[in-house]
Amino acid sequence: MSGGKGKDMEKTFWYKDAVIYQIWPRSFKDADGDGVGDLMGVYEKLDYLKSLHVDAIWFSPLYPSPNADFGYDVADYMDISAEYGGMAAFKKVLDGAHERGIRVIMDLVVNHTSDEHPWFQASRRGEEPYKDYYIWRKPKKDGTLPNNWDSMFEGKAWQYDEVRKAYYLHIFAIKQPDLNMDNPRVRAEVKKILRFWLDMGVDGFREDVITYISKPKGLPDAPFYMPMARGIFQYNNGPHLHEYLNEFRTVLDDYDCVTIGEAPLITTKRALDFIGGKHPELDMMIPFQCMEGDCFLQDYSHHPFCLVKLKTIWQHWQKALRGKGWNLLYIENHDHPRVISRYGSERYRTESGKMLAACYMLQQGTPFIYQGQEIGMTNLRLPRLDMYVDVMLKNNCRIASKILPQSLVLKLAQNSCRDSARTPMQWTGGPWAGFSETRPWFYVNENYHSVNVEAEEADPDSLLNFYRELIAFRKSEPVILRGSYTELLPQSPNFYVYCREYESRKILVIASLVAKETYFTCPEGFNLADGELIFKNHDLNVCVNNAFTARPYELRVYLFE
Ligand code: GLC
């Protein structure tokens, strides 16, 4: 399945034509009946993935982990968690996926490990060669913390360790100590990990917060305040980042694999530093900004959905990367609430789900689909704060509770939390949504009675079947893969309209992002009567003089040739 390996290997850039499906393994499918998703569950569903026409799976971490951050706290990089079925199950999935023409991408989490990783345990005891694997510091002379950085997940970024009698840095949870990438031994470990999985046949890596791995010399204080992220401008894009990525590339260059960089605060200009040029360090960057249509960074407290903002971001990434780098397209992942509940409407779930799918999937780039997105899963709203489990949410709630009433904190949690995207996948209308035979590790969204794969398989007009058709279409259509991108009506607060063009073919996407009927007049240069309507999500109102009354969240995609 891999395009080959070794010094003479030519990269095929297979990822450019691919659609990638993200699995958050804990909630995908439980085969062994313990309430937790596992790899044999994935194995059972490989034909389902094939029927969606996806080309690759990106697995959120599968490694052994105490799950302080659900796998993003790795306790062993060269094994698979027993909870998920261990290495034997992984190899079965890898082979089964490859037999179906589906590639497999692992999550590489090397900014930090779990505090239960043997490296950290040895490091805190000061044992060689692990002594300097992490970032240890004594308190300042006046007894205060080594610097003023915040942890994104839990208080300050420093935790005192009684064994080592020093503080260690943790940008994320206390149980996620940061690795010291300046230590050549740590970089050698990373290269070993890369080779280990690539030699096994894995097809690439999604590299977790990769722009945080190089910390600045002296770990200087952050000069200004930034809520819950003080220090981010010090440790993001650190001084040796490019050097280290180039070093890792000495391994990656031997394989026809893909690398995807997770880089909070990334701009198009910065993205091109990684993915532009003749010999890029990475293949694609995750454009966080397109998650900010209704929030600023991760703050959802007072930012209603703004279509013009979202369109400006989409347009900017399409234009800036064209011919210079390759776009990654996404509207959901495990770190954000469900998109229909944000940019669409739960009331018009299927219609807005289809509309949003076309809005991002017909752009140029490699689309990612997050498990459950294809059936239109929506946010879970739990009635009590203590029912939520995410470490980041708990921290945010602790802070928010100091200044806001509980009812408001709960509302914020319900609308913004990562847990909403992590509920068990809804396979059937049966017990536990067909995810498991027993009570799952986390709450199932009550709408599983109607929102589930089985029901949508049976309905030709379902969102699931729409995704299938859309993916098949985008693969067969050179306009989508290669065509130019022009946005029309950029100032419209109601419609997102864009045209893709390649040779003599044009595709026009017309999408309403509002919950009411709205009058649409087609921009100059297109006569809708001449186009072939290839996708829609409603019964249509008639088009008169190149204009029509669009229904709530209406989508029309026309082909002109
Ligand atoms: C990334 C992951 C997120 C995780 C964090 C720390 O942002 O996507 O889920 O909590 O890194 O590893």
XYZ file of C-alpha atoms in Angstrom, residues 290-295 297 300 304-305 331-332 335-346 356 379 381 415-416 553:
30
model
C -11.495 28.109 10.164
C -12.758 26.939 13.567
C -13.172 30.574 14.617
C -16.435 31.425 12.845
C -18.133 31.720 16.247
C -15.274 32.091 18.716
C -9.244 30.943 19.800
C -16.987 31.016 22.705
C -22.008 34.890 17.639
C -21.458 33.072 14.351
C -14.936 21.665 9.915
C -14.739 19.253 12.873
C -11.048 19.454 19.959
C -14.158 21.401 18.951
C -17.911 21.162 19.461
C -19.965 19.686 16.627
C -20.249 21.945 13.588
C -23.996 21.643 12.934
C -24.568 23.008 16.445
C -22.254 25.910 15.641
C -22.264 26.989 11.992
C -25.472 25.189 11.064
C -28.686 24.417 12.894
C -29.900 21.430 14.892
C -21.617 22.748 5.343
C -23.566 18.685 20.644
C -25.827 19.107 26.527
C -21.720 25.142 23.873
C -17.967 25.013 23.848
C -29.538 26.637 4.823
